[in-house]
Amino acid sequence: MAKHEEVKNGVIFPAGEKNDAFAKYFVGQSYLKTLVADPKVNVGVGNVTFEPGCRNNWHIHRNGFQLLLVTGGEGWYQEEGKPAQFLKAGDVIIIHDGVKHWHGAAKDSWFEHIAITAGTPEWLEPVSDEEYNKL
């Protein structure tokens, strides 16, 4: 049994549906509940839930930023050239424009964060199993 199983149903907001629209940019299964998608507001807000071991590909936010508000479980965040940071509920990550990074669940835990995003993501290569398994 994975740690933080309660996260799979959502902590504050519902976990949402399988994240099929972005599945090609993830290793493993994620779920997305869009919270803000107003064309008059220049920012999107979503609740992203990751099954154990799920992580997104390396990516860069162009002409914008991303804020991650961790609401449950355990996961990882890493910027290119820096060590990965372990994440737990209550952690906040600020990702500036142009920074190559990835984020996702720990191998043995569900993980959830609110993502507040502006700009356009540039999706890159997956985080390799070799890189991920070193964590």
mmCIF file with all atom_site columns, C-alpha atoms in Angstrom:
data_model
loop_
_atom_site.group_PDB
_atom_site.id
_atom_site.type_symbol
_atom_site.label_atom_id
_atom_site.label_alt_id
_atom_site.label_comp_id
_atom_site.label_asym_id
_atom_site.label_entity_id
_atom_site.label_seq_id
_atom_site.pdbx_PDB_ins_code
_atom_site.Cartn_x
_atom_site.Cartn_y
_atom_site.Cartn_z
_atom_site.occupancy
_atom_site.B_iso_or_equiv
_atom_site.pdbx_formal_charge
_atom_site.auth_seq_id
_atom_site.auth_comp_id
_atom_site.auth_asym_id
_atom_site.auth_atom_id
_atom_site.pdbx_PDB_model_num
ATOM 1   C CA . MET A 1 1   ? 0.000   0.000  0.000   1.00 0.00 ? 1   MET A CA 1
ATOM 2   C CA . ALA A 1 2   ? 1.341   3.420  -0.979  1.00 0.00 ? 2   ALA A CA 1
ATOM 3   C CA . LYS A 1 3   ? 1.805   6.233  1.508   1.00 0.00 ? 3   LYS A CA 1
ATOM 4   C CA . HIS A 1 4   ? -0.790  8.993  1.591   1.00 0.00 ? 4   HIS A CA 1
ATOM 5   C CA . GLU A 1 5   ? -3.527  6.946  -0.132  1.00 0.00 ? 5   GLU A CA 1
ATOM 6   C CA . GLU A 1 6   ? -6.061  9.545  1.056   1.00 0.00 ? 6   GLU A CA 1
ATOM 7   C CA . VAL A 1 7   ? -4.608  12.010 -1.471  1.00 0.00 ? 7   VAL A CA 1
ATOM 8   C CA . LYS A 1 8   ? -5.981  10.011 -4.406  1.00 0.00 ? 8   LYS A CA 1
ATOM 9   C CA . ASN A 1 9   ? -9.471  11.428 -3.773  1.00 0.00 ? 9   ASN A CA 1
ATOM 10  C CA . GLY A 1 10  ? -8.224  14.997 -3.391  1.00 0.00 ? 10  GLY A CA 1
ATOM 11  C CA . VAL A 1 11  ? -7.212  16.840 -0.245  1.00 0.00 ? 11  VAL A CA 1
ATOM 12  C CA . ILE A 1 12  ? -8.802  20.290 -0.524  1.00 0.00 ? 12  ILE A CA 1
ATOM 13  C CA . PHE A 1 13  ? -10.157 20.093 -4.071  1.00 0.00 ? 13  PHE A CA 1
ATOM 14  C CA . PRO A 1 14  ? -11.232 16.958 -5.960  1.00 0.00 ? 14  PRO A CA 1
ATOM 15  C CA . ALA A 1 15  ? -8.502  15.016 -7.778  1.00 0.00 ? 15  ALA A CA 1
ATOM 16  C CA . GLY A 1 16  ? -10.288 15.460 -11.090 1.00 0.00 ? 16  GLY A CA 1
ATOM 17  C CA . GLU A 1 17  ? -10.224 13.270 -14.161 1.00 0.00 ? 17  GLU A CA 1
ATOM 18  C CA . LYS A 1 18  ? -7.320  11.344 -15.679 1.00 0.00 ? 18  LYS A CA 1
ATOM 19  C CA . ASN A 1 19  ? -4.997  13.928 -17.197 1.00 0.00 ? 19  ASN A CA 1
ATOM 20  C CA . ASP A 1 20  ? -5.293  12.486 -20.720 1.00 0.00 ? 20  ASP A CA 1
ATOM 21  C CA . ALA A 1 21  ? -4.735  15.832 -22.465 1.00 0.00 ? 21  ALA A CA 1
ATOM 22  C CA . PHE A 1 22  ? -1.177  16.004 -21.063 1.00 0.00 ? 22  PHE A CA 1
ATOM 23  C CA . ALA A 1 23  ? -0.487  12.264 -20.648 1.00 0.00 ? 23  ALA A CA 1
ATOM 24  C CA . LYS A 1 24  ? 2.306   12.331 -23.235 1.00 0.00 ? 24  LYS A CA 1
ATOM 25  C CA . TYR A 1 25  ? 4.240   14.722 -20.959 1.00 0.00 ? 25  TYR A CA 1
ATOM 26  C CA . PHE A 1 26  ? 4.065   12.440 -17.895 1.00 0.00 ? 26  PHE A CA 1
ATOM 27  C CA . VAL A 1 27  ? 5.591   9.150  -16.814 1.00 0.00 ? 27  VAL A CA 1
ATOM 28  C CA . GLY A 1 28  ? 2.774   7.420  -14.907 1.00 0.00 ? 28  GLY A CA 1
ATOM 29  C CA . GLN A 1 29  ? -0.792  8.513  -14.212 1.00 0.00 ? 29  GLN A CA 1
ATOM 30  C CA . SER A 1 30  ? -1.804  12.004 -13.159 1.00 0.00 ? 30  SER A CA 1
ATOM 31  C CA . TYR A 1 31  ? -5.201  13.612 -12.610 1.00 0.00 ? 31  TYR A CA 1
ATOM 32  C CA . LEU A 1 32  ? -6.245  17.208 -13.245 1.00 0.00 ? 32  LEU A CA 1
ATOM 33  C CA . LYS A 1 33  ? -9.040  19.330 -11.806 1.00 0.00 ? 33  LYS A CA 1
ATOM 34  C CA . THR A 1 34  ? -9.073  22.749 -13.461 1.00 0.00 ? 34  THR A CA 1
ATOM 35  C CA . LEU A 1 35  ? -9.911  25.385 -10.845 1.00 0.00 ? 35  LEU A CA 1
ATOM 36  C CA . VAL A 1 36  ? -9.476  28.613 -12.856 1.00 0.00 ? 36  VAL A CA 1
ATOM 37  C CA . ALA A 1 37  ? -9.715  28.813 -16.657 1.00 0.00 ? 37  ALA A CA 1
ATOM 38  C CA . ASP A 1 38  ? -11.040 32.297 -17.279 1.00 0.00 ? 38  ASP A CA 1
ATOM 39  C CA . PRO A 1 39  ? -9.869  33.904 -20.539 1.00 0.00 ? 39  PRO A CA 1
ATOM 40  C CA . LYS A 1 40  ? -10.045 37.332 -18.858 1.00 0.00 ? 40  LYS A CA 1
ATOM 41  C CA . VAL A 1 41  ? -7.495  36.179 -16.247 1.00 0.00 ? 41  VAL A CA 1
ATOM 42  C CA . ASN A 1 42  ? -3.946  35.605 -17.471 1.00 0.00 ? 42  ASN A CA 1
ATOM 43  C CA . VAL A 1 43  ? -3.285  32.667 -15.156 1.00 0.00 ? 43  VAL A CA 1
ATOM 44  C CA . GLY A 1 44  ? -4.494  29.086 -14.929 1.00 0.00 ? 44  GLY A CA 1
ATOM 45  C CA . VAL A 1 45  ? -5.009  27.229 -11.677 1.00 0.00 ? 45  VAL A CA 1
ATOM 46  C CA . GLY A 1 46  ? -5.291  23.467 -11.414 1.00 0.00 ? 46  GLY A CA 1
ATOM 47  C CA . ASN A 1 47  ? -5.221  20.748 -8.810  1.00 0.00 ? 47  ASN A CA 1
ATOM 48  C CA . VAL A 1 48  ? -2.770  18.085 -10.022 1.00 0.00 ? 48  VAL A CA 1
ATOM 49  C CA . THR A 1 49  ? -2.712  14.653 -8.374  1.00 0.00 ? 49  THR A CA 1
ATOM 50  C CA . PHE A 1 50  ? 0.074   12.153 -9.079  1.00 0.00 ? 50  PHE A CA 1
ATOM 51  C CA . GLU A 1 51  ? -0.032  8.414  -8.478  1.00 0.00 ? 51  GLU A CA 1
ATOM 52  C CA . PRO A 1 52  ? 3.089   7.010  -6.759  1.00 0.00 ? 52  PRO A CA 1
ATOM 53  C CA . GLY A 1 53  ? 6.067   7.247  -9.114  1.00 0.00 ? 53  GLY A CA 1
ATOM 54  C CA . CYS A 1 54  ? 4.334   9.630  -11.535 1.00 0.00 ? 54  CYS A CA 1
ATOM 55  C CA . ARG A 1 55  ? 6.259   12.683 -12.672 1.00 0.00 ? 55  ARG A CA 1
ATOM 56  C CA . ASN A 1 56  ? 6.070   15.164 -15.501 1.00 0.00 ? 56  ASN A CA 1
ATOM 57  C CA . ASN A 1 57  ? 8.727   15.682 -18.154 1.00 0.00 ? 57  ASN A CA 1
ATOM 58  C CA . TRP A 1 58  ? 11.351  18.359 -17.898 1.00 0.00 ? 58  TRP A CA 1
ATOM 59  C CA . HIS A 1 59  ? 9.745   21.602 -19.028 1.00 0.00 ? 59  HIS A CA 1
ATOM 60  C CA . ILE A 1 60  ? 10.153  25.377 -19.160 1.00 0.00 ? 60  ILE A CA 1
ATOM 61  C CA . HIS A 1 61  ? 7.509   28.074 -18.712 1.00 0.00 ? 61  HIS A CA 1
ATOM 62  C CA . ARG A 1 62  ? 7.987   30.749 -21.381 1.00 0.00 ? 62  ARG A CA 1
ATOM 63  C CA . ASN A 1 63  ? 6.782   34.322 -20.829 1.00 0.00 ? 63  ASN A CA 1
ATOM 64  C CA . GLY A 1 64  ? 5.390   33.413 -17.435 1.00 0.00 ? 64  GLY A CA 1
ATOM 65  C CA . PHE A 1 65  ? 5.950   31.449 -14.250 1.00 0.00 ? 65  PHE A CA 1
ATOM 66  C CA . GLN A 1 66  ? 4.564   28.640 -12.120 1.00 0.00 ? 66  GLN A CA 1
ATOM 67  C CA . LEU A 1 67  ? 3.777   28.428 -8.420  1.00 0.00 ? 67  LEU A CA 1
ATOM 68  C CA . LEU A 1 68  ? 3.294   25.026 -6.780  1.00 0.00 ? 68  LEU A CA 1
ATOM 69  C CA . LEU A 1 69  ? 1.374   24.853 -3.500  1.00 0.00 ? 69  LEU A CA 1
ATOM 70  C CA . VAL A 1 70  ? 1.785   21.337 -2.109  1.00 0.00 ? 70  VAL A CA 1
ATOM 71  C CA . THR A 1 71  ? -1.424  20.145 -0.468  1.00 0.00 ? 71  THR A CA 1
ATOM 72  C CA . GLY A 1 72  ? -0.755  16.464 0.183   1.00 0.00 ? 72  GLY A CA 1
ATOM 73  C CA . GLY A 1 73  ? 1.502   13.467 -0.053  1.00 0.00 ? 73  GLY A CA 1
ATOM 74  C CA . GLU A 1 74  ? 5.214   13.429 -0.824  1.00 0.00 ? 74  GLU A CA 1
ATOM 75  C CA . GLY A 1 75  ? 7.008   14.374 -4.013  1.00 0.00 ? 75  GLY A CA 1
ATOM 76  C CA . TRP A 1 76  ? 9.974   15.964 -5.715  1.00 0.00 ? 76  TRP A CA 1
ATOM 77  C CA . TYR A 1 77  ? 10.875  19.183 -7.520  1.00 0.00 ? 77  TYR A CA 1
ATOM 78  C CA . GLN A 1 78  ? 14.102  19.663 -9.427  1.00 0.00 ? 78  GLN A CA 1
ATOM 79  C CA . GLU A 1 79  ? 15.645  22.461 -11.459 1.00 0.00 ? 79  GLU A CA 1
ATOM 80  C CA . GLU A 1 80  ? 18.264  21.619 -14.064 1.00 0.00 ? 80  GLU A CA 1
ATOM 81  C CA . GLY A 1 81  ? 21.745  21.498 -12.564 1.00 0.00 ? 81  GLY A CA 1
ATOM 82  C CA . LYS A 1 82  ? 20.485  21.491 -8.966  1.00 0.00 ? 82  LYS A CA 1
ATOM 83  C CA . PRO A 1 83  ? 19.695  18.681 -6.522  1.00 0.00 ? 83  PRO A CA 1
ATOM 84  C CA . ALA A 1 84  ? 16.073  17.537 -6.277  1.00 0.00 ? 84  ALA A CA 1
ATOM 85  C CA . GLN A 1 85  ? 14.022  18.964 -3.393  1.00 0.00 ? 85  GLN A CA 1
ATOM 86  C CA . PHE A 1 86  ? 11.774  16.680 -1.346  1.00 0.00 ? 86  PHE A CA 1
ATOM 87  C CA . LEU A 1 87  ? 8.243   18.102 -1.052  1.00 0.00 ? 87  LEU A CA 1
ATOM 88  C CA . LYS A 1 88  ? 5.464   17.620 1.490   1.00 0.00 ? 88  LYS A CA 1
ATOM 89  C CA . ALA A 1 89  ? 2.172   19.354 2.346   1.00 0.00 ? 89  ALA A CA 1
ATOM 90  C CA . GLY A 1 90  ? 2.683   23.055 3.048   1.00 0.00 ? 90  GLY A CA 1
ATOM 91  C CA . ASP A 1 91  ? 5.711   23.493 0.772   1.00 0.00 ? 91  ASP A CA 1
ATOM 92  C CA . VAL A 1 92  ? 5.670   26.264 -1.838  1.00 0.00 ? 92  VAL A CA 1
ATOM 93  C CA . ILE A 1 93  ? 7.802   26.296 -4.985  1.00 0.00 ? 93  ILE A CA 1
ATOM 94  C CA . ILE A 1 94  ? 8.324   29.400 -7.139  1.00 0.00 ? 94  ILE A CA 1
ATOM 95  C CA . ILE A 1 95  ? 9.419   28.680 -10.710 1.00 0.00 ? 95  ILE A CA 1
ATOM 96  C CA . HIS A 1 96  ? 10.597  31.685 -12.683 1.00 0.00 ? 96  HIS A CA 1
ATOM 97  C CA . ASP A 1 97  ? 10.326  32.232 -16.413 1.00 0.00 ? 97  ASP A CA 1
ATOM 98  C CA . GLY A 1 98  ? 12.756  30.123 -18.446 1.00 0.00 ? 98  GLY A CA 1
ATOM 99  C CA . VAL A 1 99  ? 13.793  27.690 -15.673 1.00 0.00 ? 99  VAL A CA 1
ATOM 100 C CA . LYS A 1 100 ? 14.025  24.047 -16.805 1.00 0.00 ? 100 LYS A CA 1
ATOM 101 C CA . HIS A 1 101 ? 12.453  21.797 -14.149 1.00 0.00 ? 101 HIS A CA 1
ATOM 102 C CA . TRP A 1 102 ? 10.212  18.823 -13.341 1.00 0.00 ? 102 TRP A CA 1
ATOM 103 C CA . HIS A 1 103 ? 7.975   17.770 -10.440 1.00 0.00 ? 103 HIS A CA 1
ATOM 104 C CA . GLY A 1 104 ? 6.112   14.669 -9.364  1.00 0.00 ? 104 GLY A CA 1
ATOM 105 C CA . ALA A 1 105 ? 5.357   12.060 -6.741  1.00 0.00 ? 105 ALA A CA 1
ATOM 106 C CA . ALA A 1 106 ? 7.779   10.077 -4.642  1.00 0.00 ? 106 ALA A CA 1
ATOM 107 C CA . LYS A 1 107 ? 8.086   6.406  -5.686  1.00 0.00 ? 107 LYS A CA 1
ATOM 108 C CA . ASP A 1 108 ? 5.956   5.181  -2.778  1.00 0.00 ? 108 ASP A CA 1
ATOM 109 C CA . SER A 1 109 ? 3.528   8.059  -2.216  1.00 0.00 ? 109 SER A CA 1
ATOM 110 C CA . TRP A 1 110 ? 0.572   9.824  -3.764  1.00 0.00 ? 110 TRP A CA 1
ATOM 111 C CA . PHE A 1 111 ? 1.259   13.547 -4.281  1.00 0.00 ? 111 PHE A CA 1
ATOM 112 C CA . GLU A 1 112 ? -0.892  16.595 -4.913  1.00 0.00 ? 112 GLU A CA 1
ATOM 113 C CA . HIS A 1 113 ? -0.280  20.264 -5.588  1.00 0.00 ? 113 HIS A CA 1
ATOM 114 C CA . ILE A 1 114 ? -2.118  23.316 -6.795  1.00 0.00 ? 114 ILE A CA 1
ATOM 115 C CA . ALA A 1 115 ? -0.352  24.680 -9.886  1.00 0.00 ? 115 ALA A CA 1
ATOM 116 C CA . ILE A 1 116 ? -0.752  28.379 -10.643 1.00 0.00 ? 116 ILE A CA 1
ATOM 117 C CA . THR A 1 117 ? 0.628   28.926 -14.114 1.00 0.00 ? 117 THR A CA 1
ATOM 118 C CA . ALA A 1 118 ? 1.130   31.827 -16.523 1.00 0.00 ? 118 ALA A CA 1
ATOM 119 C CA . GLY A 1 119 ? 2.792   31.702 -19.906 1.00 0.00 ? 119 GLY A CA 1
ATOM 120 C CA . THR A 1 120 ? 3.315   28.782 -22.258 1.00 0.00 ? 120 THR A CA 1
ATOM 121 C CA . PRO A 1 121 ? 4.956   25.503 -21.254 1.00 0.00 ? 121 PRO A CA 1
ATOM 122 C CA . GLU A 1 122 ? 7.687   24.083 -23.479 1.00 0.00 ? 122 GLU A CA 1
ATOM 123 C CA . TRP A 1 123 ? 7.653   20.332 -22.873 1.00 0.00 ? 123 TRP A CA 1
ATOM 124 C CA . LEU A 1 124 ? 10.986  18.530 -23.092 1.00 0.00 ? 124 LEU A CA 1
ATOM 125 C CA . GLU A 1 125 ? 12.408  15.052 -22.460 1.00 0.00 ? 125 GLU A CA 1
ATOM 126 C CA . PRO A 1 126 ? 11.101  12.693 -19.752 1.00 0.00 ? 126 PRO A CA 1
ATOM 127 C CA . VAL A 1 127 ? 12.903  12.365 -16.442 1.00 0.00 ? 127 VAL A CA 1
ATOM 128 C CA . SER A 1 128 ? 14.711  9.068  -16.945 1.00 0.00 ? 128 SER A CA 1
ATOM 129 C CA . ASP A 1 129 ? 14.100  6.113  -14.648 1.00 0.00 ? 129 ASP A CA 1
ATOM 130 C CA . GLU A 1 130 ? 17.829  6.216  -13.861 1.00 0.00 ? 130 GLU A CA 1
ATOM 131 C CA . GLU A 1 131 ? 17.653  9.866  -12.688 1.00 0.00 ? 131 GLU A CA 1
ATOM 132 C CA . TYR A 1 132 ? 14.409  9.320  -10.798 1.00 0.00 ? 132 TYR A CA 1
ATOM 133 C CA . ASN A 1 133 ? 15.490  6.098  -9.066  1.00 0.00 ? 133 ASN A CA 1
ATOM 134 C CA . LYS A 1 134 ? 18.516  7.889  -7.557  1.00 0.00 ? 134 LYS A CA 1
ATOM 135 C CA . LEU A 1 135 ? 16.160  9.994  -5.422  1.00 0.00 ? 135 LEU A CA 1
#
